[in-house]
Coordinates of C-alpha atoms in Angstrom, one line a residue:
X1 CA -12.1 22.8 -0.5
X2 CA -14.7 23.6 2.2
X3 CA -13.6 24.5 5.8
X4 CA -15.4 21.3 7.0
X5 CA -13.2 19.2 4.7
X6 CA -10.0 20.9 6.0
X7 CA -11.1 20.3 9.6
X8 CA -11.9 16.7 8.7
X9 CA -8.5 16.2 7.1
X10 CA -6.7 17.8 10.1
X11 CA -8.5 15.3 12.4
X12 CA -7.4 12.4 10.2
X13 CA -3.8 13.8 10.1
X14 CA -3.7 14.1 13.9
X15 CA -5.0 10.6 14.4
X16 CA -2.4 9.2 12.0
X17 CA 0.4 11.1 13.6
X18 CA -0.7 9.8 17.0
X19 CA -0.6 6.2 15.8
X20 CA 2.9 6.8 14.2
X21 CA 4.2 8.2 17.5
X22 CA 2.7 5.3 19.4
X23 CA 4.4 2.8 17.2
X24 CA 7.7 4.6 17.6
X25 CA 7.2 4.6 21.4
X26 CA 6.0 1.1 22.0
X27 CA 8.1 -1.0 19.5
X28 CA 11.8 -1.5 19.6
X29 CA 12.3 -2.0 15.9
X30 CA 9.5 -0.6 13.7
X31 CA 9.6 -0.3 9.9
X32 CA 7.4 1.4 7.4
X33 CA 6.5 -0.4 4.2
X34 CA 6.9 1.7 1.1
X35 CA 5.5 0.7 -2.3
X36 CA 5.7 4.1 -4.1
X37 CA 1.9 4.2 -4.1
X38 CA -0.2 7.2 -2.9
X39 CA -1.0 5.7 0.5
X40 CA 2.6 4.8 1.4
X41 CA 3.7 8.2 0.1
X42 CA 1.1 9.9 2.4
X43 CA 2.3 7.7 5.4
X44 CA 5.9 8.7 4.8
X45 CA 4.8 12.4 4.5
X46 CA 3.0 12.1 7.8
X47 CA 6.0 10.4 9.4
X48 CA 8.2 13.3 8.5
X49 CA 5.6 15.7 10.1
X50 CA 5.2 13.5 13.2
X51 CA 8.9 13.5 14.1
X52 CA 10.0 16.9 12.7
X53 CA 12.5 18.5 13.2
X54 CA 14.2 15.2 13.9
X55 CA 14.7 12.4 11.3
X56 CA 12.1 9.7 10.7
X57 CA 13.2 7.1 13.4
X58 CA 12.6 4.0 11.4
X59 CA 13.6 2.8 7.9
X60 CA 11.4 2.2 4.8
X61 CA 11.1 -1.3 3.4
X62 CA 10.2 -1.9 -0.2
X63 CA 9.4 -5.5 -1.3
X64 CA 10.2 -5.3 -5.0
X65 CA 8.5 -7.9 -7.2
X66 CA 10.7 -7.1 -10.1
X67 CA 7.6 -6.2 -12.1
X68 CA 7.2 -2.6 -10.9
X69 CA 6.6 0.3 -13.2
X70 CA 9.9 2.2 -14.0
X71 CA 8.1 5.4 -12.9
X72 CA 7.5 3.9 -9.4
X73 CA 11.1 3.0 -8.8
X74 CA 12.4 6.4 -10.0
X75 CA 9.9 8.2 -7.8
X76 CA 10.6 6.0 -4.8
X77 CA 14.4 6.8 -4.8
X78 CA 13.9 10.6 -5.4
X79 CA 11.1 11.1 -2.9
X80 CA 12.7 9.1 0.0
X81 CA 16.0 10.9 -0.5
X82 CA 14.2 14.3 -0.4
X83 CA 12.5 13.5 3.0
X84 CA 15.7 12.0 4.4
X85 CA 14.3 8.4 4.9
X86 CA 16.5 5.3 4.9
X87 CA 15.4 2.7 2.4
X88 CA 15.8 -1.1 2.5
X89 CA 14.9 -3.1 -0.6
X90 CA 14.3 -6.9 -0.7
X91 CA 13.3 -8.6 -3.9
X92 CA 11.0 -11.4 -4.9
X93 CA 13.8 -12.5 -7.4
X94 CA 16.1 -13.1 -4.4
X95 CA 13.4 -15.3 -2.9
X96 CA 13.0 -17.2 -6.2
X97 CA 16.8 -17.7 -6.5
X98 CA 17.0 -19.1 -2.9
X99 CA 14.2 -21.5 -3.6
X100 CA 11.9 -19.8 -1.0
X101 CA 9.2 -19.4 -3.6
X102 CA 8.4 -20.8 -7.1
X103 CA 7.7 -18.6 -10.0
X104 CA 4.2 -18.9 -11.2
X105 CA 3.6 -20.1 -14.8
X106 CA 0.8 -19.8 -17.3
X107 CA -1.2 -17.0 -18.9
X108 CA -2.2 -15.4 -15.6
X109 CA 1.1 -15.7 -13.8
X110 CA 2.0 -13.0 -11.3
X111 CA 4.6 -12.3 -8.6
X112 CA 2.2 -10.3 -6.4
X113 CA 1.4 -13.2 -4.1
X114 CA 5.0 -14.3 -3.9
X115 CA 6.0 -11.1 -2.1
X116 CA 4.5 -12.4 1.2
X117 CA 7.4 -14.8 1.8
X118 CA 9.9 -12.0 0.9
X119 CA 8.2 -9.7 3.4
X120 CA 8.2 -12.3 6.2
X121 CA 11.8 -13.1 5.5
X122 CA 12.8 -9.4 5.7
X123 CA 10.9 -8.9 8.9
X124 CA 12.8 -11.9 10.4
X125 CA 16.2 -10.8 8.9
X126 CA 16.0 -7.4 10.6
X127 CA 14.0 -8.5 13.6
X128 CA 11.4 -5.8 13.0
X129 CA 8.7 -6.0 15.6
X130 CA 6.1 -3.8 13.9
X131 CA 5.5 -3.1 10.1
X132 CA 3.4 -0.1 9.2
X133 CA 1.4 -0.1 6.1
X134 CA -1.0 2.2 4.2
X135 CA -4.0 -0.2 4.0
X136 CA -7.3 1.5 4.6
X137 CA -10.6 0.0 5.8
X138 CA -12.6 1.4 2.8
X139 CA -10.4 -0.5 0.3
X140 CA -11.6 -4.0 0.7
X141 CA -13.8 -6.0 3.1
X142 CA -10.9 -8.0 4.6
X143 CA -9.0 -4.8 5.4
X144 CA -12.1 -3.4 7.1
X145 CA -11.5 -6.0 9.8
X146 CA -8.1 -4.6 10.7
X147 CA -7.3 -2.7 13.9
X148 CA -4.8 0.1 14.1
X149 CA -2.4 -2.4 15.8
X150 CA -2.9 -5.8 14.1
X151 CA -1.3 -8.8 15.8
X152 CA 0.6 -11.5 13.8
X153 CA 1.6 -14.8 15.3
X154 CA 5.1 -16.4 15.1
X155 CA 4.4 -17.6 11.5
X156 CA 3.5 -14.1 10.4
X157 CA -0.2 -15.1 10.0
X158 CA -3.3 -13.0 10.8
X159 CA -6.3 -14.3 12.7
X160 CA -9.1 -11.6 12.6
X161 CA -10.7 -13.3 15.7
X162 CA -7.5 -13.0 17.7
X163 CA -6.9 -9.3 17.9
X164 CA -6.5 -6.9 20.8
X165 CA -9.4 -4.5 21.8
X166 CA -8.6 -0.8 21.1
X167 CA -10.6 1.3 23.6
X168 CA -10.1 5.1 23.6
X169 CA -7.1 4.8 21.4
X170 CA -5.2 2.6 23.9
X171 CA -3.0 0.2 22.0
X172 CA -1.6 -3.1 23.4
X173 CA 1.7 -3.9 21.7
X174 CA 2.8 -6.8 24.0
X175 CA 4.1 -9.7 22.0
X176 CA 6.3 -12.7 22.5
X177 CA 9.6 -13.4 20.7
X178 CA 9.0 -14.2 17.0
X179 CA 5.6 -12.5 16.9
X180 CA 5.1 -9.0 15.4
X181 CA 2.4 -6.4 14.7
X182 CA 1.2 -4.6 11.6
X183 CA 0.1 -1.0 12.1
X184 CA -2.2 1.0 9.9
X185 CA -2.0 4.7 10.7
X186 CA -4.4 5.8 7.9
X187 CA -7.0 3.1 8.5
X188 CA -9.9 5.5 8.8
X189 CA -9.1 7.5 5.6
X190 CA -11.0 7.0 2.4
X191 CA -9.6 7.3 -1.1
X192 CA -11.2 10.7 -1.4
X193 CA -9.6 11.8 2.0
X194 CA -6.2 10.7 0.6
X195 CA -6.5 12.8 -2.5
X196 CA -7.9 15.8 -0.7
X197 CA -4.9 15.6 1.7
X198 CA -2.5 15.3 -1.2
X199 CA -4.1 18.5 -2.6
X200 CA -4.0 20.3 0.7
X201 CA -0.4 19.4 1.5
X202 CA 0.9 19.6 -2.1
X203 CA 2.4 16.1 -1.7
X204 CA 4.3 15.1 -4.9
X205 CA 2.9 12.1 -6.7
X206 CA 4.2 9.7 -9.4
X207 CA 3.2 10.5 -13.0
X208 CA 1.3 7.1 -13.2
X209 CA -1.6 8.6 -11.2
X210 CA -2.3 11.2 -13.9
X211 CA -3.9 10.5 -17.3
X212 CA -1.3 9.6 -19.9
X213 CA -1.2 7.6 -23.1
X214 CA -0.1 4.0 -22.7
X215 CA -0.4 0.7 -24.5
X216 CA -2.9 -1.5 -22.8
X217 CA -4.6 -4.9 -23.0
X218 CA -7.9 -5.9 -21.5
X219 CA -7.9 -9.2 -19.6
X220 CA -10.8 -10.7 -17.6
X221 CA -12.5 -7.3 -17.4
X222 CA -9.3 -5.6 -16.2
X223 CA -7.3 -3.0 -18.1
X224 CA -3.6 -3.8 -17.8
X225 CA -0.5 -2.0 -19.0
X226 CA 1.2 -3.8 -21.9
X227 CA 4.8 -4.3 -20.9
X228 CA 6.7 -6.8 -23.3
X229 CA 7.9 -9.8 -21.4
X230 CA 5.6 -9.2 -18.4
X231 CA 2.1 -8.7 -19.8
X232 CA 2.3 -10.1 -23.3
X233 CA -1.1 -10.3 -25.1
X234 CA -2.8 -13.7 -25.4
X235 CA -4.3 -14.9 -28.7
X236 CA -7.7 -13.2 -28.0
X237 CA -6.2 -9.9 -26.7
X238 CA -5.5 -6.8 -28.7
X239 CA -2.9 -4.1 -27.8
X240 CA -4.4 -0.6 -27.8
X241 CA -3.2 2.9 -27.0
X242 CA -5.6 4.7 -24.6
X243 CA -5.6 7.5 -22.1
X244 CA -5.3 5.8 -18.7
X245 CA -4.2 6.4 -15.1
X246 CA -3.6 4.3 -12.0
X247 CA -5.8 4.4 -9.0
X248 CA -3.6 1.9 -7.2
X249 CA 0.1 1.1 -8.0
X250 CA 1.6 -2.3 -7.5
X251 CA 2.9 -5.3 -9.6
X252 CA 2.3 -4.6 -13.3
X253 CA 0.6 -8.0 -13.7
X254 CA -2.3 -7.1 -11.5
X255 CA -2.5 -3.3 -11.4
X256 CA -5.7 -2.4 -13.2
X257 CA -5.7 0.9 -15.0
X258 CA -8.6 3.3 -15.3
X259 CA -9.6 4.9 -18.6
X260 CA -9.5 8.5 -17.5
X261 CA -8.9 12.0 -18.7
X262 CA -7.9 13.2 -15.2
X263 CA -4.6 15.1 -15.6
X264 CA -4.5 17.1 -12.3
X265 CA -5.1 16.4 -8.6
X266 CA -8.2 18.6 -8.8
X267 CA -9.4 16.4 -11.7
X268 CA -8.7 13.2 -9.7
X269 CA -10.5 14.6 -6.6
X270 CA -13.6 15.3 -8.7
X271 CA -13.4 11.9 -10.4
X272 CA -13.0 9.9 -7.1
X273 CA -15.9 11.9 -5.6
X274 CA -18.2 10.7 -8.4
X275 CA -17.0 7.2 -8.9
X276 CA -19.1 4.1 -8.0
X277 CA -16.3 1.6 -8.6
X278 CA -14.1 0.7 -5.6
X279 CA -10.5 1.5 -5.7
X280 CA -9.4 -2.1 -5.9
X281 CA -12.2 -3.0 -8.3
X282 CA -9.6 -3.1 -11.1
X283 CA -7.0 -5.2 -9.2
X284 CA -6.6 -8.5 -11.0
X285 CA -5.2 -10.2 -7.8
X286 CA -8.4 -9.6 -5.9
X287 CA -10.4 -11.4 -8.6
X288 CA -8.8 -14.8 -8.2
X289 CA -11.4 -15.8 -5.6
X290 CA -14.2 -14.3 -3.6
X291 CA -12.0 -14.2 -0.4
X292 CA -8.7 -13.6 -2.2
X293 CA -7.5 -10.7 0.0
X294 CA -8.5 -12.3 3.3
X295 CA -6.8 -15.6 2.3
X296 CA -3.6 -13.8 1.4
X297 CA -3.7 -11.7 4.6
X298 CA -4.0 -14.8 6.7
X299 CA -0.8 -16.1 5.1
X300 CA 1.1 -12.9 5.9
X301 CA 0.3 -10.6 3.0
X302 CA 0.0 -7.0 3.9

């Protein structure tokens, strides 16, 4: 890695740590969302550095759809224990059982969108005033509109036209009872920045990110993992075994896999540097409509 890249990564690290410390200073009850994906792992890693030698001063919250990869859950528990973070888990299944959401049905059913209500209920339950997430502006056009401190109204909804100005890294965290903020410490990072930082810091990663053989099906132009009972093949779909890896990790029903031989972080860095496909280009949930992400964010999705 060139010295310029190292300097660039240190600048991004310093910016993210500054935002994390601002959140801790300005909000009474912050929380960090943790999905077990690379971005949330990097955020947790940065949080440990930001507050070392003390403990991370806020808990991690995982909204579990119940359709996560087994590797994700195993890594989540081990990694958070190693860095000394407290974990809160709330599940979509609980929301379904309480009648808060209804399970989708049909060939393209997914629990991904249902997690919005679970998240909003958890924020209300614990009275969290700021939820930090690993969204980045380069991921998707709706996320490019986000500020570092993103205001949410008393219904948990996002209005991109009703956000606070951020001049010279001055953040306005004032809010009324029932309102909250989302904060995005790694907003200015790219996918390549994340992987170069992982390489520089030797951050542990779930095995899902590295090329491995897995049964897959291809649906609507997206390669999905074949998991019996969750992603059963339709009449026109064939189960194959291919070398694949994840670029993003989420609900199994919408996490598109990449056909890839990349088995090391160096391989991934080289692959990402050359790709012309966006990171979320394989996410089935983003293909439901042209404005799928923005619509979900306005309803409270992260």
